[in-house]
XYZ file of C-alpha atoms in Angstrom:
662
model
C 22.264 -12.784 36.875
C 25.409 -11.408 38.537
C 28.758 -12.815 37.418
C 30.311 -15.232 39.898
C 33.628 -16.900 39.096
C 34.512 -19.801 41.398
C 38.303 -20.012 41.211
C 40.168 -23.067 42.458
C 40.522 -22.924 46.242
C 37.778 -20.269 46.554
C 34.531 -20.839 48.418
C 31.192 -19.730 46.951
C 30.939 -17.079 49.670
C 34.353 -15.718 48.751
C 33.426 -15.750 45.089
C 30.220 -13.817 45.697
C 32.130 -11.280 47.776
C 34.663 -10.955 44.985
C 31.898 -10.504 42.403
C 31.960 -6.716 42.724
C 35.519 -6.562 41.406
C 35.340 -7.715 37.791
C 37.560 -6.894 34.820
C 37.010 -7.572 31.139
C 39.676 -9.217 29.019
C 39.793 -9.621 25.241
C 40.445 -13.049 23.714
C 42.273 -13.691 20.402
C 38.998 -13.956 18.446
C 37.971 -10.496 19.656
C 35.386 -11.746 22.133
C 35.310 -10.388 25.671
C 35.310 -12.300 28.929
C 34.521 -11.030 32.437
C 36.798 -12.388 35.176
C 37.508 -11.435 38.804
C 39.830 -8.486 39.286
C 42.664 -10.610 40.682
C 42.341 -13.338 38.039
C 45.487 -14.809 36.539
C 46.156 -16.015 33.018
C 45.519 -19.554 34.251
C 42.189 -18.470 35.761
C 41.178 -17.023 32.389
C 42.057 -20.332 30.748
C 39.917 -22.284 33.243
C 37.056 -19.869 32.636
C 37.273 -20.648 28.910
C 37.365 -24.372 29.610
C 38.791 -26.835 32.165
C 40.820 -28.641 29.506
C 42.501 -25.418 28.429
C 43.112 -24.547 32.075
C 44.891 -27.842 32.687
C 46.986 -27.418 29.525
C 48.064 -23.844 30.266
C 51.829 -23.398 30.358
C 52.053 -19.602 30.144
C 50.223 -16.690 28.565
C 50.523 -13.445 26.684
C 49.153 -10.200 28.058
C 49.029 -7.420 25.470
C 51.519 -9.402 23.385
C 54.036 -9.956 26.197
C 54.903 -13.509 27.228
C 54.196 -13.990 30.957
C 53.933 -16.818 33.482
C 50.524 -18.387 33.940
C 50.277 -16.882 37.438
C 50.459 -13.308 36.053
C 47.454 -11.142 36.966
C 45.381 -9.764 34.098
C 44.033 -6.213 33.929
C 40.935 -4.598 32.533
C 40.999 -4.469 28.723
C 43.986 -6.807 28.460
C 44.494 -8.738 25.224
C 44.942 -12.331 26.431
C 46.407 -15.396 24.708
C 46.793 -18.764 26.389
C 50.058 -20.624 25.735
C 49.957 -24.430 25.670
C 52.404 -27.000 24.368
C 50.806 -26.492 20.939
C 51.607 -22.757 20.842
C 54.484 -21.163 18.957
C 55.642 -19.602 22.229
C 55.938 -22.980 23.936
C 59.447 -23.488 22.578
C 60.562 -20.212 24.206
C 59.190 -21.382 27.567
C 60.817 -24.793 27.164
C 64.197 -23.232 26.354
C 63.953 -20.944 29.371
C 63.582 -24.055 31.501
C 66.496 -25.687 29.669
C 68.671 -22.712 30.659
C 67.841 -23.493 34.301
C 68.662 -27.165 33.741
C 72.062 -26.096 32.409
C 72.669 -23.842 35.420
C 71.708 -26.607 37.865
C 73.946 -29.108 36.057
C 76.830 -26.616 36.059
C 76.562 -26.006 39.790
C 76.375 -29.745 40.485
C 79.731 -30.163 38.737
C 81.193 -26.752 39.667
C 79.646 -25.500 42.930
C 81.946 -22.480 42.793
C 80.217 -21.149 39.639
C 78.347 -17.845 40.044
C 75.172 -17.453 37.975
C 74.085 -14.145 36.423
C 71.363 -14.279 33.718
C 70.154 -17.050 31.403
C 67.410 -16.064 28.949
C 65.865 -17.981 26.046
C 66.692 -16.799 22.512
C 65.308 -17.381 19.033
C 67.871 -20.146 18.543
C 67.910 -21.642 22.039
C 69.266 -20.137 25.249
C 72.422 -18.911 26.912
C 73.604 -18.508 30.475
C 76.288 -16.053 31.605
C 78.412 -17.334 34.498
C 81.636 -16.451 36.281
C 84.078 -17.809 38.888
C 84.488 -20.973 36.813
C 86.932 -21.739 33.991
C 85.015 -23.343 31.109
C 85.895 -24.236 27.534
C 84.423 -26.433 24.805
C 85.949 -29.564 26.368
C 83.768 -29.117 29.471
C 80.460 -29.153 27.609
C 80.065 -32.925 27.251
C 80.192 -33.508 31.022
C 77.728 -30.692 31.707
C 75.433 -31.956 28.956
C 75.480 -35.466 30.497
C 74.436 -33.975 33.858
C 71.646 -32.055 32.103
C 70.378 -35.312 30.618
C 70.250 -36.822 34.107
C 68.199 -33.861 35.398
C 65.815 -34.134 32.463
C 65.501 -37.886 32.908
C 64.678 -37.402 36.605
C 61.654 -35.293 35.551
C 61.823 -32.932 38.538
C 58.769 -30.765 39.138
C 59.490 -27.080 38.430
C 57.829 -25.087 41.197
C 57.230 -21.365 41.462
C 58.313 -19.844 44.777
C 57.431 -16.334 45.962
C 59.876 -14.613 48.326
C 60.273 -11.139 49.744
C 62.859 -8.994 48.055
C 64.835 -8.853 51.302
C 64.884 -12.663 51.539
C 66.138 -12.811 47.958
C 68.938 -10.388 48.742
C 69.972 -12.560 51.657
C 69.997 -15.647 49.438
C 72.281 -13.821 47.018
C 74.507 -12.185 49.625
C 77.573 -13.463 47.743
C 76.244 -12.878 44.207
C 76.689 -9.237 43.224
C 75.012 -9.767 39.845
C 71.738 -11.150 41.207
C 71.766 -8.462 43.901
C 72.117 -5.802 41.220
C 69.090 -7.220 39.431
C 67.121 -7.141 42.681
C 68.136 -3.557 43.424
C 67.417 -2.277 39.895
C 64.007 -3.914 39.623
C 62.506 -2.763 42.905
C 58.892 -2.201 41.811
C 57.444 -5.106 43.796
C 58.045 -6.167 47.364
C 57.946 -9.816 46.310
C 59.999 -11.659 43.703
C 59.770 -15.142 42.238
C 62.157 -18.078 42.137
C 61.779 -21.307 40.223
C 62.821 -24.457 42.079
C 63.663 -27.972 40.858
C 65.007 -30.711 43.148
C 65.883 -28.110 45.789
C 67.933 -25.984 43.368
C 66.499 -22.503 42.791
C 67.115 -19.500 40.557
C 65.721 -15.979 40.675
C 63.416 -15.714 37.663
C 60.147 -14.181 36.461
C 59.401 -17.200 34.269
C 57.531 -18.604 32.514
C 58.643 -22.243 32.719
C 57.291 -25.667 31.852
C 55.910 -27.836 34.657
C 58.790 -30.309 34.897
C 62.288 -30.933 33.589
C 61.077 -34.054 31.777
C 59.118 -31.908 29.317
C 62.454 -30.962 27.729
C 62.636 -33.638 25.074
C 66.174 -32.900 23.906
C 68.867 -30.370 24.763
C 72.449 -29.757 23.778
C 75.217 -27.242 24.477
C 76.714 -25.506 21.472
C 79.614 -23.222 22.329
C 81.400 -21.110 24.911
C 82.258 -17.450 24.429
C 83.024 -14.302 26.402
C 80.393 -11.680 27.183
C 80.201 -8.443 29.133
C 77.823 -8.141 32.067
C 74.721 -6.403 30.715
C 76.493 -6.069 27.328
C 78.578 -3.144 28.570
C 82.301 -3.384 27.798
C 83.050 -1.340 30.911
C 81.584 -4.147 33.051
C 83.015 -7.516 34.070
C 83.789 -10.134 31.439
C 81.733 -13.282 31.934
C 81.641 -16.732 30.358
C 78.620 -17.297 28.129
C 77.490 -20.844 27.361
C 75.073 -21.255 24.447
C 72.688 -24.163 24.100
C 69.390 -25.133 22.562
C 66.445 -27.365 23.416
C 63.416 -28.901 21.739
C 60.428 -30.999 22.656
C 61.800 -33.979 20.699
C 65.110 -35.451 19.602
C 64.063 -35.310 15.942
C 63.382 -31.570 16.191
C 66.817 -31.067 17.736
C 68.514 -33.078 14.981
C 66.714 -31.044 12.318
C 67.821 -27.827 14.016
C 71.444 -28.950 14.241
C 71.406 -29.832 10.539
C 70.083 -26.351 9.717
C 72.744 -24.889 11.975
C 75.431 -26.640 9.930
C 73.867 -25.274 6.765
C 73.867 -21.830 8.342
C 77.599 -22.104 9.009
C 78.152 -22.834 5.327
C 75.993 -19.838 4.407
C 77.597 -17.514 6.975
C 77.963 -14.138 5.265
C 81.406 -13.627 6.792
C 82.648 -16.867 5.217
C 81.046 -16.187 1.826
C 82.080 -12.531 1.976
C 85.704 -13.586 2.231
C 85.381 -16.242 -0.493
C 83.769 -13.751 -2.912
C 85.900 -10.763 -1.873
C 82.780 -8.787 -0.934
C 83.817 -7.015 2.276
C 86.212 -7.073 5.197
C 86.338 -5.654 8.724
C 90.062 -5.462 9.501
C 91.235 -4.923 13.062
C 93.430 -2.045 11.945
C 90.428 0.036 10.785
C 88.365 -0.490 13.947
C 85.496 -2.772 14.995
C 82.135 -2.569 13.288
C 83.509 -0.515 10.387
C 83.160 -2.607 7.207
C 85.182 -2.015 4.054
C 83.420 -2.905 0.802
C 85.595 -4.388 -1.923
C 84.752 -3.880 -5.623
C 82.496 -6.971 -5.915
C 80.624 -6.065 -2.714
C 80.234 -2.452 -3.745
C 78.790 -3.644 -7.053
C 75.984 -5.480 -5.220
C 75.330 -2.469 -2.979
C 75.230 -0.149 -5.986
C 72.593 -2.308 -7.692
C 70.520 -2.389 -4.499
C 70.830 1.377 -4.235
C 69.760 1.844 -7.861
C 66.717 -0.354 -7.257
C 65.681 1.558 -4.122
C 66.293 4.923 -5.796
C 64.123 3.885 -8.732
C 61.298 2.840 -6.408
C 61.592 6.114 -4.503
C 61.446 8.290 -7.599
C 58.519 6.311 -9.027
C 56.629 6.986 -5.796
C 57.250 10.724 -5.665
C 60.271 10.941 -3.356
C 62.944 13.589 -3.826
C 66.572 12.878 -2.941
C 68.302 14.923 -0.248
C 71.673 14.707 1.471
C 72.749 15.538 4.999
C 76.241 15.609 6.576
C 77.660 12.902 8.812
C 78.014 15.178 11.841
C 75.866 17.868 13.480
C 76.101 20.115 16.506
C 74.534 18.360 19.478
C 72.064 21.237 19.665
C 70.226 19.487 16.830
C 70.236 16.134 18.666
C 68.910 17.821 21.805
C 66.134 19.413 19.798
C 65.153 16.084 18.218
C 65.310 14.173 21.501
C 68.124 11.876 20.363
C 70.620 13.381 22.805
C 68.448 12.545 25.776
C 67.396 9.108 24.534
C 70.392 8.052 22.442
C 73.412 9.786 23.960
C 75.008 6.572 25.209
C 74.891 5.156 21.665
C 76.358 8.255 19.968
C 79.912 9.109 18.976
C 80.436 12.601 20.441
C 83.200 14.997 19.410
C 84.656 18.163 20.959
C 85.341 20.728 18.210
C 86.667 24.115 19.366
C 85.011 23.669 22.764
C 81.684 22.884 21.110
C 80.087 19.448 21.146
C 79.196 17.667 17.911
C 77.851 14.176 17.292
C 78.067 11.720 14.414
C 74.491 11.200 13.319
C 72.787 8.051 14.626
C 69.762 8.785 12.429
C 68.902 10.897 9.392
C 65.490 12.175 10.486
C 66.557 15.408 12.279
C 68.398 16.538 9.148
C 65.344 15.874 6.993
C 63.082 17.688 9.461
C 65.444 20.668 9.287
C 65.296 20.669 5.476
C 61.493 20.734 5.640
C 61.704 23.627 8.096
C 63.696 25.822 5.704
C 60.649 27.000 3.747
C 56.932 27.641 4.077
C 54.404 25.040 2.995
C 50.745 25.026 2.052
C 48.374 22.109 2.587
C 48.449 21.737 -1.204
C 52.216 21.011 -1.070
C 51.835 17.969 1.142
C 52.889 15.248 1.242
C 56.587 16.071 0.928
C 58.664 12.913 0.550
C 62.454 12.885 1.026
C 64.876 9.997 0.647
C 68.561 9.568 1.361
C 70.963 6.647 1.438
C 72.350 8.109 4.640
C 75.377 6.860 6.534
C 74.786 6.757 10.295
C 76.855 5.763 13.330
C 75.834 3.985 16.521
C 78.210 3.018 19.304
C 77.179 -0.577 19.848
C 78.991 -2.490 22.567
C 81.974 -4.329 21.096
C 80.678 -7.658 22.340
C 77.498 -7.168 20.301
C 79.241 -6.440 16.985
C 78.906 -9.286 14.500
C 79.850 -9.195 10.823
C 77.401 -6.994 8.908
C 74.465 -7.804 11.186
C 75.548 -5.313 13.859
C 78.099 -2.624 13.075
C 79.139 0.869 14.135
C 78.765 2.434 10.697
C 75.909 1.598 8.366
C 73.725 3.088 5.652
C 69.939 3.375 5.880
C 67.825 3.653 2.736
C 65.975 6.317 4.635
C 62.770 8.070 3.714
C 60.816 10.718 5.585
C 57.382 11.961 4.662
C 55.690 15.103 5.937
C 51.954 14.657 5.575
C 48.605 16.046 6.605
C 46.670 13.908 9.124
C 44.154 12.945 6.425
C 47.019 11.560 4.280
C 48.465 9.178 6.883
C 46.611 6.047 5.830
C 47.268 6.414 2.103
C 50.976 7.124 2.593
C 51.530 4.225 4.981
C 49.737 1.885 2.586
C 51.960 3.160 -0.233
C 55.102 2.502 1.824
C 53.935 -1.031 2.602
C 53.360 -1.635 -1.129
C 56.944 -0.497 -1.822
C 58.271 -2.830 0.862
C 56.421 -5.776 -0.633
C 57.787 -4.944 -4.066
C 61.266 -5.405 -2.573
C 60.179 -8.621 -0.849
C 58.631 -10.136 -3.969
C 61.448 -9.045 -6.265
C 64.017 -10.874 -4.155
C 61.757 -13.855 -3.411
C 61.879 -13.229 0.334
C 59.362 -13.972 3.055
C 58.543 -11.486 5.807
C 57.001 -11.469 9.246
C 55.055 -8.346 10.250
C 54.868 -6.855 13.739
C 53.432 -3.757 15.391
C 55.995 -2.329 17.837
C 54.453 -0.222 20.594
C 55.653 2.450 23.018
C 58.951 1.750 24.814
C 59.646 2.737 28.413
C 62.079 5.416 27.205
C 60.019 7.668 24.949
C 58.870 11.227 24.283
C 55.337 12.566 23.864
C 52.068 12.205 25.709
C 49.820 9.161 26.119
C 47.139 10.518 23.782
C 49.606 10.994 20.914
C 51.001 7.494 21.327
C 47.582 5.865 21.523
C 46.484 7.676 18.365
C 49.622 6.675 16.466
C 49.394 3.018 17.540
C 45.680 2.864 16.670
C 46.281 4.218 13.160
C 49.067 1.728 12.409
C 46.962 -1.127 13.801
C 44.036 -0.038 11.625
C 46.183 -0.089 8.469
C 47.407 -3.609 9.248
C 43.984 -4.983 10.101
C 42.146 -3.386 7.192
C 44.911 -4.615 4.870
C 44.439 -8.175 6.096
C 48.043 -8.570 7.279
C 48.918 -11.216 9.836
C 50.983 -9.473 12.475
C 52.350 -9.868 15.953
C 52.547 -7.185 18.633
C 55.986 -6.325 20.024
C 55.287 -4.450 23.277
C 57.832 -1.733 24.041
C 59.824 -2.172 20.808
C 58.772 1.096 19.160
C 61.148 3.993 18.500
C 61.408 6.564 21.281
C 59.439 9.053 19.144
C 56.679 6.790 17.841
C 55.295 3.295 17.182
C 56.240 1.374 14.067
C 55.437 -1.528 11.803
C 58.461 -3.812 11.485
C 59.070 -6.318 8.724
C 61.400 -9.210 9.496
C 63.031 -11.002 6.570
C 62.843 -14.784 6.721
C 65.796 -16.305 4.880
C 66.192 -19.654 3.124
C 66.896 -21.386 6.458
C 63.807 -19.966 8.156
C 65.718 -17.435 10.262
C 64.206 -13.976 10.719
C 66.229 -10.758 10.506
C 65.253 -7.141 11.171
C 64.419 -5.379 7.929
C 62.098 -2.666 6.607
C 60.131 -0.418 8.895
C 57.470 2.294 8.756
C 57.110 4.587 11.752
C 54.471 7.150 12.612
C 55.776 10.212 14.445
C 53.710 13.028 15.980
C 56.561 14.100 18.267
C 59.420 15.321 16.082
C 57.241 17.774 14.090
C 56.232 19.287 17.437
C 59.812 19.434 18.727
C 60.953 21.145 15.509
C 57.837 23.355 15.377
C 57.139 22.217 11.818
C 54.054 23.798 10.245
C 52.084 24.163 7.058
C 49.289 26.558 6.196
C 45.949 24.802 6.088
C 42.936 25.419 3.906
C 41.648 27.625 6.717
C 44.771 29.866 6.467
C 45.811 28.711 9.941
C 49.092 26.997 10.832
C 48.923 23.247 11.336
C 51.472 20.646 12.372
C 52.324 17.932 9.850
C 52.769 14.300 10.768
C 56.136 12.689 10.031
C 56.441 9.160 8.643
C 59.829 7.428 8.834
C 60.422 4.464 6.532
C 63.127 2.214 5.146
C 62.646 -0.367 2.392
C 65.676 -2.477 3.329
C 66.310 -1.427 6.935
C 70.025 -0.924 6.524
C 72.120 -1.872 3.530
C 74.553 -3.741 5.765
C 72.037 -6.075 7.386
C 70.090 -6.460 4.147
C 73.317 -7.363 2.340
C 73.968 -9.966 5.029
C 70.462 -11.399 4.581
C 70.887 -11.651 0.809
C 74.343 -13.240 1.020
C 73.023 -15.955 3.315
C 69.618 -16.281 1.641
C 71.149 -16.826 -1.801
C 74.230 -18.616 -0.420
C 76.280 -16.138 -2.485
C 74.468 -17.190 -5.691
C 73.090 -13.719 -6.394
C 70.488 -13.240 -9.114
C 71.873 -11.989 -12.408
C 71.011 -8.335 -11.774
C 72.924 -8.321 -8.467
C 75.840 -10.636 -9.272
C 79.218 -8.837 -9.119
C 80.350 -10.793 -12.203
C 77.424 -11.802 -14.364
C 79.064 -13.731 -17.200
C 82.520 -15.237 -17.642
C 83.836 -16.172 -21.084
C 85.871 -19.393 -21.187
C 87.976 -19.735 -24.353
C 88.895 -23.324 -25.114
C 92.338 -22.317 -26.400
C 94.509 -19.312 -27.169
C 93.251 -19.521 -30.761
C 89.741 -18.550 -29.609
C 90.884 -15.856 -27.171
C 90.227 -13.085 -29.688
C 86.689 -14.326 -30.306
C 86.162 -14.520 -26.539
C 86.992 -10.824 -26.236
C 84.631 -9.963 -29.098
C 81.846 -11.805 -27.246
C 82.799 -9.895 -24.105
C 82.565 -6.566 -25.938
C 79.090 -7.434 -27.203
C 77.892 -8.312 -23.716
C 79.501 -5.225 -22.162
C 77.838 -3.050 -24.784
C 74.533 -4.477 -23.544
C 75.454 -3.347 -20.028
C 76.691 -6.580 -18.441
C 79.607 -7.241 -16.119
C 81.797 -9.716 -18.006
C 85.291 -11.172 -17.681
C 87.380 -13.440 -19.904
C 89.133 -16.356 -18.199
C 92.457 -16.235 -20.051
C 94.605 -18.252 -17.663
C 96.384 -21.265 -19.160
C 93.971 -23.774 -17.656
C 91.943 -26.641 -19.029
C 88.288 -25.914 -19.747
C 87.308 -28.253 -16.922
C 89.371 -26.294 -14.431
C 87.950 -23.004 -15.701
C 84.410 -24.353 -15.240
C 85.134 -25.519 -11.689
C 86.583 -22.089 -10.839
C 83.479 -20.413 -12.282
C 81.210 -22.531 -10.110
C 83.338 -21.799 -7.047
C 83.032 -18.082 -7.853
C 79.215 -18.432 -7.939
C 78.726 -17.130 -11.486
C 75.206 -17.049 -12.935
C 76.531 -17.896 -16.406
C 79.656 -19.135 -18.148
C 80.052 -18.911 -21.928
C 82.342 -21.469 -23.557
C 83.823 -20.592 -26.954
C 85.852 -23.016 -29.057
C 86.628 -23.433 -32.746
C 83.055 -24.488 -33.625
C 81.515 -21.478 -31.843
C 84.026 -19.104 -33.418
C 83.307 -20.440 -36.895
C 79.521 -20.291 -36.445
C 79.482 -17.016 -34.480
C 77.665 -18.736 -31.623
C 78.310 -19.574 -27.962
C 77.824 -22.503 -25.613
C 76.081 -21.413 -22.399
C 76.491 -23.066 -18.993
C 74.597 -21.942 -15.862
C 75.409 -22.271 -12.153
C 73.331 -25.469 -11.977
C 75.737 -27.161 -14.412
C 73.155 -27.168 -17.198
C 74.595 -26.497 -20.680
C 73.120 -25.423 -24.014
C 75.206 -25.288 -27.169
C 75.043 -23.606 -30.553
C 73.327 -20.467 -29.214
C 73.194 -17.341 -31.352
C 74.894 -14.543 -29.451
C 72.004 -12.135 -30.057
C 69.592 -14.694 -28.610
C 71.681 -15.002 -25.460
C 72.010 -11.232 -25.088
C 68.259 -10.703 -25.477
C 67.596 -13.286 -22.779
C 70.132 -11.749 -20.409
C 68.512 -8.344 -20.844
C 65.087 -9.780 -19.998
C 66.392 -11.725 -16.984
C 68.266 -8.698 -15.642
C 65.528 -6.134 -16.238
C 62.812 -8.382 -14.828
C 65.109 -9.087 -11.850
C 64.477 -12.821 -11.945
C 66.069 -14.619 -9.009
C 67.487 -17.643 -10.872
C 69.372 -18.127 -14.167
C 66.881 -19.715 -16.546
C 68.360 -19.482 -20.046
C 69.339 -23.133 -20.370
C 65.800 -24.250 -19.572
C 64.191 -21.570 -21.744
C 62.472 -22.510 -24.999
């Protein structure tokens, strides 16, 4: 029987005429569904079931969040978004951004709107021609509450691009958006109570669906993030489906402020980013460098255990190398370029071209592969100043980089090995990760066939390994797709972390070869990987995840000896010598303070352990041990304590556990 889909508003005759044009979409369970060629996400939902159709808020096509009116295509991977979906909060916050903009223009008609997207934490809207500060937020928030209470219907409106330009005759920012995105003759607005904003959506059906919203702060921002553009006013806010969810979020936000790595970094003397040295250029103080050194030692040990050899490349290369690799064409705007004797050089934004050049310096047989290189390589990327933030986004950072040169038949095994290394890092530090497959970006090199092959192989590794993963359309590197691992910290926030990337392009651009079993030249495949991502961002994650209470093996100061009096100061130093001989970082608190004050200072300094020594301990040759949780255990043989510390450090346990140990 021929397929006939009777869409809403379509007669049976029309449906039969439309029957010839059918496309097949793929549902989340892998099943296929035939729908008319012009079917929308909402049509697909109604085809699955009328209840799902009525509940549809938005959809995902090939992993990309779209409005429910978006047209599907043949072979599309389709997900239906309802108010029970994870993506619903993103849609709700997008609508909350519009509620803010409407409220702002009710109170300040002179305000000019630019863009207002949802974010992981809420939303923001960039505006100009209005002077706003924190004191203005309460009035705007009250107007937002009135708009939400009124429960205005949010309607989608289709206009010609020329009509839209006329509407925004006095708004240069919206006109720029219209002129840059000129693929379609028609554009969409979303309208509520007569107020409209240019937007692709998706949005919820009415303002009343926003259960709770609040405005958080005001800051400055550059138009399109470019410091050469106009400075705008950015208002941040957030929204949830319920007041209780909002209150929970605000409580976590306060906790996040207390865990802010910039605050803790200053308190623990870990790092600084002084104005005099330049933005995005962190300085690591002795305690911070100690943590980084331990992380480096851990990564180096993993690399060597897995057959990697260490290499080193300089910080700067002739731009001829970056042109050869494709970075100059695709990354030039993000590079620091130098003129040296009328020749152009560039600080390296990545380590991979240097590693490819090392591989190219000798001949290889198929028996020699895989070749695995690693380098803790410093790189430089010219981020916009407005995007720099502590250690999360900097100009200068270090990647625990690895590059593998493999035969095609070795791809699967090597990628699986890299993923095992990444999970060893994750489990060692008691972290949680989210996994995503990032596909081809708009700005990329290489042909369609190469990209499809690379994406298919990464997808196969993830699916055969049983990993839950999301798809991030267009988020791959310009030279190949990748698997990204996002670290989830103690507050449930997710940060960019490790990555493994499959690259068929750079070996071709560098004309890399090996001699195959058939005595013919073959092109290797290049795998890029990092176990941490960058040391800077990973350091930030750990500072905030542990709230500065680093595990023993990472702690800048692992043990502090607290003598009760000057009479036990000599014994305190003998205990220190014993611990230092065992390889621990130890200090003696010899200031003329009471023991209580010394203990409080130790807790403030986030020490894993404090050792108290008085007359009784000195006479017995023992110690009294106190951990960061204020637990204490007395009359401990020093050798017993040392043996435990060695086990805790070498096993890289994440919490001090001596006091509770048998």
